[in-house]
mmCIF file of C-alpha atoms in Angstrom:
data_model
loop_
_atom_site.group_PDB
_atom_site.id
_atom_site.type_symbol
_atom_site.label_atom_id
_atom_site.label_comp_id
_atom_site.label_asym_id
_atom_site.label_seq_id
_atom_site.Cartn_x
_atom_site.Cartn_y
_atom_site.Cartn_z
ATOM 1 C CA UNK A 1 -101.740 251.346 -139.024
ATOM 2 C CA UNK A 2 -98.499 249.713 -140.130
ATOM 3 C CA UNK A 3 -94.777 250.986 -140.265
ATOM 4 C CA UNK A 4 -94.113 250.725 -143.794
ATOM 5 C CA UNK A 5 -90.890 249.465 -145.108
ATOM 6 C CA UNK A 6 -90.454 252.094 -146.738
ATOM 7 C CA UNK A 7 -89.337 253.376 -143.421
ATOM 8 C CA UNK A 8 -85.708 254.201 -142.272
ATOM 9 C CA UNK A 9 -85.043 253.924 -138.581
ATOM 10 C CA UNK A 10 -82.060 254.611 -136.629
ATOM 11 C CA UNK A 11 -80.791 253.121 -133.428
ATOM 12 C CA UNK A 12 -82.698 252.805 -130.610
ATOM 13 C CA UNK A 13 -86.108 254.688 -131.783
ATOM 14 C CA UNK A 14 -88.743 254.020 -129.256
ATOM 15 C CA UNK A 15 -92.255 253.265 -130.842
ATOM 16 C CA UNK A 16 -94.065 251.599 -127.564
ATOM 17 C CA UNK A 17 -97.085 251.066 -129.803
ATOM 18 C CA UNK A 18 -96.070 250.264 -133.059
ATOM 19 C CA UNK A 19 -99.980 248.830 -134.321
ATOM 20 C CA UNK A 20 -101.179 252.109 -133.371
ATOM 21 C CA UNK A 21 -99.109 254.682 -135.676
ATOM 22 C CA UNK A 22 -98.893 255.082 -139.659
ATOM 23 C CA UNK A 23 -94.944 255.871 -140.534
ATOM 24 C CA UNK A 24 -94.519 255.370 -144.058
ATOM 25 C CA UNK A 25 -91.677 257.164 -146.382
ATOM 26 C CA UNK A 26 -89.429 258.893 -143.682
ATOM 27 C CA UNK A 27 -86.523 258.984 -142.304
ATOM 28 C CA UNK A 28 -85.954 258.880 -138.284
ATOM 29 C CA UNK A 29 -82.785 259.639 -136.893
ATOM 30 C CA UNK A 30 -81.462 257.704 -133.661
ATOM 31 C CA UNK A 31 -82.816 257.739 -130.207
ATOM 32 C CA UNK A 32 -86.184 258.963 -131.322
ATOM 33 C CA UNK A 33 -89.607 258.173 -128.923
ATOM 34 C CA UNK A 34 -92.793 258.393 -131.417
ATOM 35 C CA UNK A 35 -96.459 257.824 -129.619
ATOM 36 C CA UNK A 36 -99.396 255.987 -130.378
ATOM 37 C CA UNK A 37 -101.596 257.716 -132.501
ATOM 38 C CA UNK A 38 -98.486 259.630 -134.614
ATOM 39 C CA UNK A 39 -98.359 259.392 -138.727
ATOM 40 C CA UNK A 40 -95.353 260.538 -140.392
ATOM 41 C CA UNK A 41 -96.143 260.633 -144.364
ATOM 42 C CA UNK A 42 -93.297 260.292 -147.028
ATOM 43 C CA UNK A 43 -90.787 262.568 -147.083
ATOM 44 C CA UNK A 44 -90.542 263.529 -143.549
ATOM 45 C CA UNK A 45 -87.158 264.012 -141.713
ATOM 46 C CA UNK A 46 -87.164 263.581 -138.013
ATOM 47 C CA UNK A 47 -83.571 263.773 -136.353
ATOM 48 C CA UNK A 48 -81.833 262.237 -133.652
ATOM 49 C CA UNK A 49 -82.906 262.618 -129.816
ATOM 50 C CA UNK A 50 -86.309 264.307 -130.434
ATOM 51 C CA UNK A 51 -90.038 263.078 -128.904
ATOM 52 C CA UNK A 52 -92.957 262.955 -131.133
ATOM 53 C CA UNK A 53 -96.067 262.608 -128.745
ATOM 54 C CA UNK A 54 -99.308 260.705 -129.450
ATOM 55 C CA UNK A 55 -101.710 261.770 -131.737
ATOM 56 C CA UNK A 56 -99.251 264.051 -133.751
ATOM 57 C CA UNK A 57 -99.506 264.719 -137.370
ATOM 58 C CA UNK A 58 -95.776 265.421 -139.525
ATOM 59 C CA UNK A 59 -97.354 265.643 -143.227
ATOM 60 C CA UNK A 60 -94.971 264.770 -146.262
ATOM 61 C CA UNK A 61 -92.252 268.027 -146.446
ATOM 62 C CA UNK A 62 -91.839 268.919 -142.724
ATOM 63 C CA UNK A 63 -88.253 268.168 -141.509
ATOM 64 C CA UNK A 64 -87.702 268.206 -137.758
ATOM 65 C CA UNK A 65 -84.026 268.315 -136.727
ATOM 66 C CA UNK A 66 -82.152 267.064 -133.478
ATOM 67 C CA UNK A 67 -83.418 267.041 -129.891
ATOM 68 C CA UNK A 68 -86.558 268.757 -130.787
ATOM 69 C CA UNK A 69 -89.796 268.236 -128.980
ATOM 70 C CA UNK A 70 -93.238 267.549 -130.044
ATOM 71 C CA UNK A 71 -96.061 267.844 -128.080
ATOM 72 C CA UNK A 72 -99.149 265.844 -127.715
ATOM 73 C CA UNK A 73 -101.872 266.366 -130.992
ATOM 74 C CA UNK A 74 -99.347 268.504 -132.966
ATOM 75 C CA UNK A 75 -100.568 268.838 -136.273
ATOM 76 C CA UNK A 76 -98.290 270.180 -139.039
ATOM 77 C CA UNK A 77 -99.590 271.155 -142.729
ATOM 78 C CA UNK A 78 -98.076 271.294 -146.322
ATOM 79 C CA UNK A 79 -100.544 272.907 -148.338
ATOM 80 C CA UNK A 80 -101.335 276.791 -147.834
ATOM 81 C CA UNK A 81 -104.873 276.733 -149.941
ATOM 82 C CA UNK A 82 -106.018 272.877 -149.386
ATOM 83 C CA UNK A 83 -109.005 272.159 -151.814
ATOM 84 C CA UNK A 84 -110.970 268.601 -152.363
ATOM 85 C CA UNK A 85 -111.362 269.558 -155.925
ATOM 86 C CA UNK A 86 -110.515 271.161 -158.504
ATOM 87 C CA UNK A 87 -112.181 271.548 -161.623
ATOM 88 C CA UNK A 88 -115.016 269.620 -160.847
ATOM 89 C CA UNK A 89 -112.693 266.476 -160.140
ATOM 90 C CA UNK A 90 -111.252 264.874 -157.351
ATOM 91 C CA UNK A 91 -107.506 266.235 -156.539
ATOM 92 C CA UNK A 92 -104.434 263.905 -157.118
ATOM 93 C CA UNK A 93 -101.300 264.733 -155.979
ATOM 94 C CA UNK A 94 -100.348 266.337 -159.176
ATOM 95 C CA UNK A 95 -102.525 269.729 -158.463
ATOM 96 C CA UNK A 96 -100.787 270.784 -156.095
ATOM 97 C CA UNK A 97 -96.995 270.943 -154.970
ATOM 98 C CA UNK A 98 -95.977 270.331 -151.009
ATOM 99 C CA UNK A 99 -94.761 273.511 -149.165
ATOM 100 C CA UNK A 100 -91.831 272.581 -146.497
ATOM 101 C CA UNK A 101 -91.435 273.164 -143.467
ATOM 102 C CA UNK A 102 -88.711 273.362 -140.765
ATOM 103 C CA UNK A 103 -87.859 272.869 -136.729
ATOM 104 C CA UNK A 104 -84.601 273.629 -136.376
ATOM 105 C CA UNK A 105 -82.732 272.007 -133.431
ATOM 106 C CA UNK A 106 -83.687 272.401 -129.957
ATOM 107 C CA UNK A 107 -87.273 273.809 -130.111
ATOM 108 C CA UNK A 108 -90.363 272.719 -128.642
ATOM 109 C CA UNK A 109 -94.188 272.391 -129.543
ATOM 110 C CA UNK A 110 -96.728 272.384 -127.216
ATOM 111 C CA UNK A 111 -99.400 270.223 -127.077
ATOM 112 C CA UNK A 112 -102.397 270.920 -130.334
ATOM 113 C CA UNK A 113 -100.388 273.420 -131.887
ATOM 114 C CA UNK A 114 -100.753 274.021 -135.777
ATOM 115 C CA UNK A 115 -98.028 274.529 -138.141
ATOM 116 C CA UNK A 116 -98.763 276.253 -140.850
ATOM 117 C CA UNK A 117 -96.284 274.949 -144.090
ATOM 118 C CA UNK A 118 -93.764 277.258 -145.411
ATOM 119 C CA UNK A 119 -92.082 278.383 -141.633
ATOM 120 C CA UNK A 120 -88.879 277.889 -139.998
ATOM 121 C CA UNK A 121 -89.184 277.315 -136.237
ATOM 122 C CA UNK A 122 -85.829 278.821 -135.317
ATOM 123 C CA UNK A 123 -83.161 276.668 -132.844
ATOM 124 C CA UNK A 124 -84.318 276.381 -129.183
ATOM 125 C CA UNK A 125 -87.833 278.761 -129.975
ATOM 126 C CA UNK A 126 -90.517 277.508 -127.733
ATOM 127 C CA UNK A 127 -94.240 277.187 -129.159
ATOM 128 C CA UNK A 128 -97.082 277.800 -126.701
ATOM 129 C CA UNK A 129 -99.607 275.233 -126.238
ATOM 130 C CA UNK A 130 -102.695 275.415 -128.764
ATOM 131 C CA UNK A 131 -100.770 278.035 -131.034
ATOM 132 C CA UNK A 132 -101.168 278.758 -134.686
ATOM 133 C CA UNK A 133 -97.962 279.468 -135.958
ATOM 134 C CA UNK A 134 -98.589 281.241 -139.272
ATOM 135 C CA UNK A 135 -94.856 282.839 -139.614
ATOM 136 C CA UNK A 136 -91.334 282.059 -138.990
ATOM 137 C CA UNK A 137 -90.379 281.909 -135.321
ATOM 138 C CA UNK A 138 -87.074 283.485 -134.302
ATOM 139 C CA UNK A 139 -84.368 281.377 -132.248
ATOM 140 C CA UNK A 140 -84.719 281.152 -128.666
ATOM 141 C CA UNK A 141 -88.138 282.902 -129.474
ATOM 142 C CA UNK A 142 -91.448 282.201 -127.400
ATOM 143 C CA UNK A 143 -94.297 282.444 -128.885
ATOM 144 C CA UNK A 144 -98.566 281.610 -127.803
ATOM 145 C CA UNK A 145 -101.618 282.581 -129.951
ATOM 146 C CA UNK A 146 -103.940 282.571 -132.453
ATOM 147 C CA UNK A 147 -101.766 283.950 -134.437
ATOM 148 C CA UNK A 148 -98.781 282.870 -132.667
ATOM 149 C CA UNK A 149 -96.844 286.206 -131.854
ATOM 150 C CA UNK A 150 -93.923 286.616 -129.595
ATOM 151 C CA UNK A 151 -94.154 286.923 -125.384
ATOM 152 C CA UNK A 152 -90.538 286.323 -124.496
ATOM 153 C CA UNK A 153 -87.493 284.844 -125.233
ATOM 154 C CA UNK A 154 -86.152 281.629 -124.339
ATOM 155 C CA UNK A 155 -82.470 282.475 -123.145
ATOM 156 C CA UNK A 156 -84.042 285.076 -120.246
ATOM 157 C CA UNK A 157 -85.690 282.443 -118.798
ATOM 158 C CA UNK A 158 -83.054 279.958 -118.740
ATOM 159 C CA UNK A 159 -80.993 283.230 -116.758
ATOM 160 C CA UNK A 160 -84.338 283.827 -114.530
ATOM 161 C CA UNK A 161 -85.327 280.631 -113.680
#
């Protein structure tokens, strides 16, 4: 599993086990940890100061801004009605355009959530472990669930805890 060339890093990323992920086409920003086990496809943006844990999955059209964190065995999608085929052939990439999606600074993923494509996780929302986040996540918002729905907001607890 190679880092491509392809591949624009910025200062200081920290990829402990670089045989053991698949970056190819993105762009990571400075001061970025990746784990073993992560792919990041083409396309991808990951910003500065953010932690992308092992066995994560960022699929071609998610962009992750600064000082966000991902969880362990995150896996993020791009395509809202995947199909093998279609037609009676094989897919290519031209049946079917990517769907974006995008973490806006500050939030955090826990660990085996799924992204569905076409959300915005809002600044500073935190995302329960093992959700399925189907719709846009407010800022500051945390959310758990299959669906992922709302159980409190972030800036309380900062002021409880």
């Amino acid at each position: 599993m190679p880092i491509a060339d392809s591949v624009v890093l910025g200062a200081n990323v920290q990829i402990h086990h670089p045989a053991l992920v698949n970056l190819y086409g993105c762009t990571i920003g400075d001061d970025v940890k990746i784990g073993a086990f992560v792919e990041i496809q083409k396309g991808s943006v990951i910003g500065s100061r953010c932690k992308i844990s092992s066995h994560s999955f960022v699929c071609e059209g998610v962009t992750i801004e600064d000082e966000v964190f991902v969880g362990h065995g995150v896996v993020f999608t791009n395509d809202p009605y995947p199909r093998a085929a279609a037609g009676g052939r094989l897919q290519t990439g031209a049946d079917w355009a990517v769907v974006p999606t995008l973490v806006r600074r500050g939030a955090s993923i826990g660990s085996g959530a799924v992204i569905r494509c076409g959300v915005t996780i809002g600044e500073h929302a935190m995302i329960g472990a093992g959700a399925v986040v189907t719709h846009d996540v407010a800022p500051h918002a945390i959310v758990a669930g299959v669906p992922a729905r709302p159980i409190g907001d972030m800036r309380r607890e900062r002021d409880e805890g």
